[in-house]
Short mmCIF file of C-alpha atoms in Angstrom, two decimals:
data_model
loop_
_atom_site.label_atom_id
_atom_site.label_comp_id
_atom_site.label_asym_id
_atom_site.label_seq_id
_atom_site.Cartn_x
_atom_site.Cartn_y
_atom_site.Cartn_z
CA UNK A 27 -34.69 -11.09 4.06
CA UNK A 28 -33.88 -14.81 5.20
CA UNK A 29 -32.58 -17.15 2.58
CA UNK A 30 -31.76 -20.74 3.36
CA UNK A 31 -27.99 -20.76 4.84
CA UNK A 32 -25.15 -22.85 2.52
CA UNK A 33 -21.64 -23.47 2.82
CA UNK A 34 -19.44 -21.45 0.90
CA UNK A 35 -15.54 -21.91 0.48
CA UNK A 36 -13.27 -19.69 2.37
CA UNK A 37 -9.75 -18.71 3.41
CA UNK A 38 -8.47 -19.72 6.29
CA UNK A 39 -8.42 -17.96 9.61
CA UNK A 40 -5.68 -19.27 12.42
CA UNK A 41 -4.29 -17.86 15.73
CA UNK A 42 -1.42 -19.94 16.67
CA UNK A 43 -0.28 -18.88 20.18
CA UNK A 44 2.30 -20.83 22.82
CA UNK A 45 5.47 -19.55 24.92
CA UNK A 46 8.77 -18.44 23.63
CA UNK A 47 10.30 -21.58 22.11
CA UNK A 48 7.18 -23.58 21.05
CA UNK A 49 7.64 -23.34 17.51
CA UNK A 50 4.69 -20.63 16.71
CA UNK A 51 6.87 -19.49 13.94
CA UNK A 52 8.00 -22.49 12.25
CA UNK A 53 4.52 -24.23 12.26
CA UNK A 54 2.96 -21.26 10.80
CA UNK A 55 5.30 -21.90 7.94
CA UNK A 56 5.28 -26.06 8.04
CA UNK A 57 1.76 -25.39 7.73
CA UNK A 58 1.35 -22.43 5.14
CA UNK A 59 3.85 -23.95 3.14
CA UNK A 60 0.97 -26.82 1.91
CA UNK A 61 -2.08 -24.17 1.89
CA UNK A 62 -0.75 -22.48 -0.98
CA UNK A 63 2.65 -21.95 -2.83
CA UNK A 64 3.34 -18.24 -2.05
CA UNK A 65 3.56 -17.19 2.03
CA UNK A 66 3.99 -13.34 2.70
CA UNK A 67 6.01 -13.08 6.37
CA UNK A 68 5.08 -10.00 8.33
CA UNK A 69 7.93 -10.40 10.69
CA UNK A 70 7.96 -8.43 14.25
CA UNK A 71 10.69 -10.22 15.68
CA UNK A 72 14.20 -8.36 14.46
CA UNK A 73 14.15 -10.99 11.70
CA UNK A 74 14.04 -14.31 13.60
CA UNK A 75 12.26 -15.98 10.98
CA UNK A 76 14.54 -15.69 8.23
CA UNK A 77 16.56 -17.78 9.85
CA UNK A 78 14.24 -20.34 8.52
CA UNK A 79 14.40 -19.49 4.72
CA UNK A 80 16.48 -22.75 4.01
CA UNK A 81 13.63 -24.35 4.97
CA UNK A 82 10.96 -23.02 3.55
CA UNK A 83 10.48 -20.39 0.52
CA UNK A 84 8.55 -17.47 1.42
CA UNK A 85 9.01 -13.20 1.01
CA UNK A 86 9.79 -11.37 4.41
CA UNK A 87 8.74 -7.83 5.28
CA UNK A 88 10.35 -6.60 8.53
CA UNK A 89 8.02 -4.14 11.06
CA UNK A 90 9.85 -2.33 14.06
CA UNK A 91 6.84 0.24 14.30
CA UNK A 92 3.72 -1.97 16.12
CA UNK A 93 1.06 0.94 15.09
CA UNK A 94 -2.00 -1.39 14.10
CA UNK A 95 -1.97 0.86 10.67
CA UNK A 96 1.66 -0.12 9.36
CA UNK A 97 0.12 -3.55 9.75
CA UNK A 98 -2.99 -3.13 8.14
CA UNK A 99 -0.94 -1.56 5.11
CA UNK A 100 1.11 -4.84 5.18
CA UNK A 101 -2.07 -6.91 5.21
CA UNK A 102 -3.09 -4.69 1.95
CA UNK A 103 -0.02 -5.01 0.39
CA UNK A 104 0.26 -8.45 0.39
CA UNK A 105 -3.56 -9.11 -0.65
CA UNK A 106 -3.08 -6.95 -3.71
CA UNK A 107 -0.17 -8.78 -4.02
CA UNK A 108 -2.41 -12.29 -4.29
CA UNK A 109 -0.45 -14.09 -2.03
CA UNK A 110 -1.82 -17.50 -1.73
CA UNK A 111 -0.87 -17.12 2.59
CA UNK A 112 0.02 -13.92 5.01
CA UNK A 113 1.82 -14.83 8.27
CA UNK A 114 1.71 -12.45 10.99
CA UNK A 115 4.25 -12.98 13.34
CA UNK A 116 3.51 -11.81 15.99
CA UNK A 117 0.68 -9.80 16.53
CA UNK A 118 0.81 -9.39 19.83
CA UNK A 119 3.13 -6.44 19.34
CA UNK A 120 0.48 -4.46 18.07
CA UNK A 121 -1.02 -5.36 21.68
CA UNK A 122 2.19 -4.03 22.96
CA UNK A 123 1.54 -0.41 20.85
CA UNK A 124 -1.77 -0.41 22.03
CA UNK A 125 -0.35 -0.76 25.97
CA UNK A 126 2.56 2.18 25.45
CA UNK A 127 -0.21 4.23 23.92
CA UNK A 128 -2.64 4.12 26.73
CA UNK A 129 -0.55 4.07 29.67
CA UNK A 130 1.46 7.08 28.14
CA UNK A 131 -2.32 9.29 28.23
CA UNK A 132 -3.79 11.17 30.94
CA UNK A 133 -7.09 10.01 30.75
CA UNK A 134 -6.81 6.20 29.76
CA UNK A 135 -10.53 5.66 29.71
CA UNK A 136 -10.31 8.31 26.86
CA UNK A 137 -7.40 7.01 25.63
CA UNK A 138 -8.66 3.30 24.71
CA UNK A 139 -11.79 5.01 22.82
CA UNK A 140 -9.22 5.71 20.73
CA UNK A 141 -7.15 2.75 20.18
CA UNK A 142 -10.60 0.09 20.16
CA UNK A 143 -11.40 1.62 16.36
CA UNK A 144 -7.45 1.12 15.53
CA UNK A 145 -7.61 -2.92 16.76
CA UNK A 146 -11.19 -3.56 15.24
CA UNK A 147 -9.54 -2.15 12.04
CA UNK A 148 -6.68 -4.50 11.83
CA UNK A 149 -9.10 -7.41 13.05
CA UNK A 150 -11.27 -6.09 9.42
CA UNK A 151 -7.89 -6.33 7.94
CA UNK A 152 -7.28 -10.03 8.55
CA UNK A 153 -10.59 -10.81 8.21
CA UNK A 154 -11.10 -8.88 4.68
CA UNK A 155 -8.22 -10.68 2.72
CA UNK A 156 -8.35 -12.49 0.18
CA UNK A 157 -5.54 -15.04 1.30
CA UNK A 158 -5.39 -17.45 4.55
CA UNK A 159 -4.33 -15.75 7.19
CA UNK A 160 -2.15 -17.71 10.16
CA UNK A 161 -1.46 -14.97 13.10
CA UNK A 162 0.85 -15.89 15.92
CA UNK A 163 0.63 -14.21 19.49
CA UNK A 164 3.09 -14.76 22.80
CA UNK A 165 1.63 -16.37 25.92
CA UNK A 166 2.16 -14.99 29.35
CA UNK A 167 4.78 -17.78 30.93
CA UNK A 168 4.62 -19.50 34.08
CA UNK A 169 6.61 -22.46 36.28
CA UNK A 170 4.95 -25.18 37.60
CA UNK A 171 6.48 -28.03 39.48
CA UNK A 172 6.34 -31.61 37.82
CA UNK A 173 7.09 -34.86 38.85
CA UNK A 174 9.66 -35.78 35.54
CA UNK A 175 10.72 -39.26 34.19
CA UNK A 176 13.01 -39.90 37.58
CA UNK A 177 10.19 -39.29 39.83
CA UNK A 178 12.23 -36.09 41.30
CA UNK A 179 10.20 -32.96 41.14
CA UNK A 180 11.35 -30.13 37.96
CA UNK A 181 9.75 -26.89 36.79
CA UNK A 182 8.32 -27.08 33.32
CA UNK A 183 7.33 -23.48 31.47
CA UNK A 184 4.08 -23.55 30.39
CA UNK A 185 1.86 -20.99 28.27
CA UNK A 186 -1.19 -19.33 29.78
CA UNK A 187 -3.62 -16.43 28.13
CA UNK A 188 -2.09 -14.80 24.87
CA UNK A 189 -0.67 -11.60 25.41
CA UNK A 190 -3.34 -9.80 22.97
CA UNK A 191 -6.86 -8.10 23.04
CA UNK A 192 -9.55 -10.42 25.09
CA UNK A 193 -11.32 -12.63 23.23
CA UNK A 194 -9.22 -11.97 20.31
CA UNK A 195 -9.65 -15.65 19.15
CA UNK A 196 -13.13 -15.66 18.67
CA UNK A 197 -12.35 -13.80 15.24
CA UNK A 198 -10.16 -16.55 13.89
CA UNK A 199 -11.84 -20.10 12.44
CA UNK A 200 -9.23 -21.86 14.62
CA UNK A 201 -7.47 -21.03 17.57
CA UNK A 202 -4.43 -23.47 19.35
CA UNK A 203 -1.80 -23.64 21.14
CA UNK A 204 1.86 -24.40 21.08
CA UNK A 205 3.53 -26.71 24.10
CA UNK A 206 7.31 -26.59 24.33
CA UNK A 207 7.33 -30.18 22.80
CA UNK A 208 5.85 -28.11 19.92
CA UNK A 209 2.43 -30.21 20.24
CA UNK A 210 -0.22 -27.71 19.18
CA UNK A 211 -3.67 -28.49 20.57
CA UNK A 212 -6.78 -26.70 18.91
CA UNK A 213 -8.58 -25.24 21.36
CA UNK A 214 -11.36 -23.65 19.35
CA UNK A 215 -12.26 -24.61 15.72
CA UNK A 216 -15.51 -24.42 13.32
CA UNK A 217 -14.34 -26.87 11.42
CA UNK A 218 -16.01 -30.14 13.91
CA UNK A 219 -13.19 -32.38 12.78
CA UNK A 220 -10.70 -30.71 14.39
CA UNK A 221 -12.47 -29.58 17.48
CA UNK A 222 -10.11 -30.08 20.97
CA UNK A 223 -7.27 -32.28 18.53
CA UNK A 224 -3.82 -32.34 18.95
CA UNK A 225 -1.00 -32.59 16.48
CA UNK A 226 2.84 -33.29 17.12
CA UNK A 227 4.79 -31.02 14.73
CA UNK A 228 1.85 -29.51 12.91
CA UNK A 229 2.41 -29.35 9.23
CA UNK A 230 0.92 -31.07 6.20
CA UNK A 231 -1.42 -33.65 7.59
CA UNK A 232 -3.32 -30.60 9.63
CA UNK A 233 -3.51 -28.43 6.23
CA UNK A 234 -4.95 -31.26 4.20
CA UNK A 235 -7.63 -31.43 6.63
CA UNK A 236 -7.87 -27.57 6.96
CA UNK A 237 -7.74 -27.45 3.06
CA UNK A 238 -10.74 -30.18 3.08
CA UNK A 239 -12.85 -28.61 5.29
CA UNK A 240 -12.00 -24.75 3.44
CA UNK A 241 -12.73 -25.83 -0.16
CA UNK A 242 -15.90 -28.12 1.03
CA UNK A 243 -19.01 -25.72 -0.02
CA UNK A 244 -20.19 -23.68 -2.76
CA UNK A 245 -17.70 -20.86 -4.32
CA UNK A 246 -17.68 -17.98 -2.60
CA UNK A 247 -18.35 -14.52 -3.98
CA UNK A 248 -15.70 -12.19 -4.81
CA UNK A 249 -14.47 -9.94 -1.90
CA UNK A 250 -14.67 -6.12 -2.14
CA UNK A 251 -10.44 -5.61 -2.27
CA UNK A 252 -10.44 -7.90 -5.09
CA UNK A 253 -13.25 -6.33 -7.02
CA UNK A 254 -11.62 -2.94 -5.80
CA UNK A 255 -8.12 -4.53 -7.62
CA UNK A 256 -9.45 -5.34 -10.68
CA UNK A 257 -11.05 -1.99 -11.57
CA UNK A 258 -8.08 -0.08 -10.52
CA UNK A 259 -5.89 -2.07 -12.54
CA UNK A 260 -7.90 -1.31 -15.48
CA UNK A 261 -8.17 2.12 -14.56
CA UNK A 262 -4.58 2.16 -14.42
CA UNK A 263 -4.00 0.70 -17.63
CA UNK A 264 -6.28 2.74 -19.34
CA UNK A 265 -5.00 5.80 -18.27
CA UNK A 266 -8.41 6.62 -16.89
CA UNK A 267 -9.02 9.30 -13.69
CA UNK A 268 -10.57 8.01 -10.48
CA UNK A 269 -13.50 10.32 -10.99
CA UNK A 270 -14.28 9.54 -14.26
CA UNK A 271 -14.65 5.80 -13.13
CA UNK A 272 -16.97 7.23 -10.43
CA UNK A 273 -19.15 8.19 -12.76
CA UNK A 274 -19.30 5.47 -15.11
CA UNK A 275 -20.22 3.11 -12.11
CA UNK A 276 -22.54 5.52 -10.98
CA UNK A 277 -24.51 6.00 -14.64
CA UNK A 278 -24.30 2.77 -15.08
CA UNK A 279 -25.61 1.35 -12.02
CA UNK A 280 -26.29 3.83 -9.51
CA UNK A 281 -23.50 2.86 -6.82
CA UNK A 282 -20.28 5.10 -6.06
CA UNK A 283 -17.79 2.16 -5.64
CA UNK A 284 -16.69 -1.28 -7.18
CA UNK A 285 -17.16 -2.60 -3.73
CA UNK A 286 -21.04 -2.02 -3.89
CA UNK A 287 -21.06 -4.13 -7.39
CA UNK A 288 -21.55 -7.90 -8.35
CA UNK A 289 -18.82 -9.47 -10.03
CA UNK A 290 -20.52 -9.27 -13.39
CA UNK A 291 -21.10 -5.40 -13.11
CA UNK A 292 -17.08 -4.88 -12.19
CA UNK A 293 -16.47 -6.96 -15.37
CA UNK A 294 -19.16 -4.62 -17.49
CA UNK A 295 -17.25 -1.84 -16.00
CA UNK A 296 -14.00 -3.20 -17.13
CA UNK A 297 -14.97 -3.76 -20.71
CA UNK A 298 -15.94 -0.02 -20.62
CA UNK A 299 -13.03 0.84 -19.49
CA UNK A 300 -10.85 -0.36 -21.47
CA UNK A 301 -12.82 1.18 -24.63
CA UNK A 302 -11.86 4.27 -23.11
#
């Protein structure tokens, strides 16, 4: 039934996008660097962003297969992991994957009703984790001609549509994009404040504000991984079978999975547990 709507805290939700040589991958990390103190690096790029571990500390997991599942068990592994921020850079080569796979099929009507529940499961992914999320995605390029500082006309590359999914940013809190003077302007945002903004060099100042606007609200409830985490970490410890946890939570309180529990019931079921 309807309840009266609040504002609860959450993790944060960006899609940084902009043209080869904006920056997309060093102001994911000048800005994840002052959301949290741990940053997990899904890195698409043959490595490119080590090259900026003197200047910021972070862990690095190279991908060089784009199936949307190798990235969803990155996502996982780095949630379990608690990592206070997960960078995915870029994930517009699971876009890529999704392209080869299509075009490869005989019927590519057929072919896409396949590869929609693959995307809408790493979309669940990013949206399911317990830690910010920053996601960084190409831009088609194009050349326009610009009078410059002599008066004498010069191309300048600019940054169109993201090469990604339509619409993709409508499932991130904030979406902007990166200029080649590495100016990112916010072109969609819930958070009001920051609403069509721009910031030179994003990094601290824009995640203080972020940060403001994220912790601004009442706590919010425990997600389903993390309730998931906890149990099977006790299981673990305990030495106790899936199954038999099964049926404790289902004795107990008539459900089949931590998921379907309140926070209180997964810590009841943890204190049983680990009388076990």
């Amino acid at each position: 039934m309807f309840q009266k709507a609040t504002k609860t805290q959450s993790k944060l939700r960006l899609a940084l996008s902009g043209p080869s040589g904006s920056g997309k991958t060093y102001s994911a990390l000048a800005i994840a660097q002052h959301l949290g103190k741990t940053i997990a690096l899904l890195d698409t790029e043959h490595g490119s962003a080590s090259k900026y571990a003197d200047r910021f500390d972070f862990d690095v997991c190279n991908l060089d297969d784009f199936h949307p599942s190798n990235y969803i068990k990155l996502i996982k592994a780095a949630s379990s992991a608690e990592y206070d921020v997960i960078i995915i850079d870029s994930l517009s080569h699971a876009w890529f994957w999704e392209l080869d796979q299509t075009s490869k099929a005989a019927n590519s009507f057929m072919a896409w009703g396949n590869v929609r529940p693959l995307e809408r499961a790493l979309v669940d992914a990013m949206l399911g984790s317990p830690s910010h999320v920053i996601a960084t995605m190409r831009t088609k390029t194009e050349w326009v001609i610009e009078e410059n500082a002599k008066g004498k006309a010069a191309p300048r590359k600019i940054g169109t549509a993201p090469i990604q999914a339509s619409n993709i940013e409508y499932e991130f809190d904030l979406a902007g994009e990166l200029d080649l003077n590495h100016i990112l302007t916010i072109s969609k945002s819930r958070c009001p404040d920051l609403s069509n903004t721009t910031h030179h060099h994003p990094s601290k100042e824009l995640a203080d504000r972020l940060i403001n606007w994220l912790t601004d609200g009442s706590p919010a409830p425990e997600s389903a991984q993390s309730k998931c985490d906890r149990v099977k970490a006790a299981r673990e410890e305990a030495g106790v079978d899936t199954e038999s946890v099964r049926i404790l939570i289902k004795n107990q309180f008539g459900r089949t999975s931590p998921k379907q529990l309140t926070s209180e019931q997964c810590d009841q079921i943890i204190e049983l547990i680990s009388q076990r």
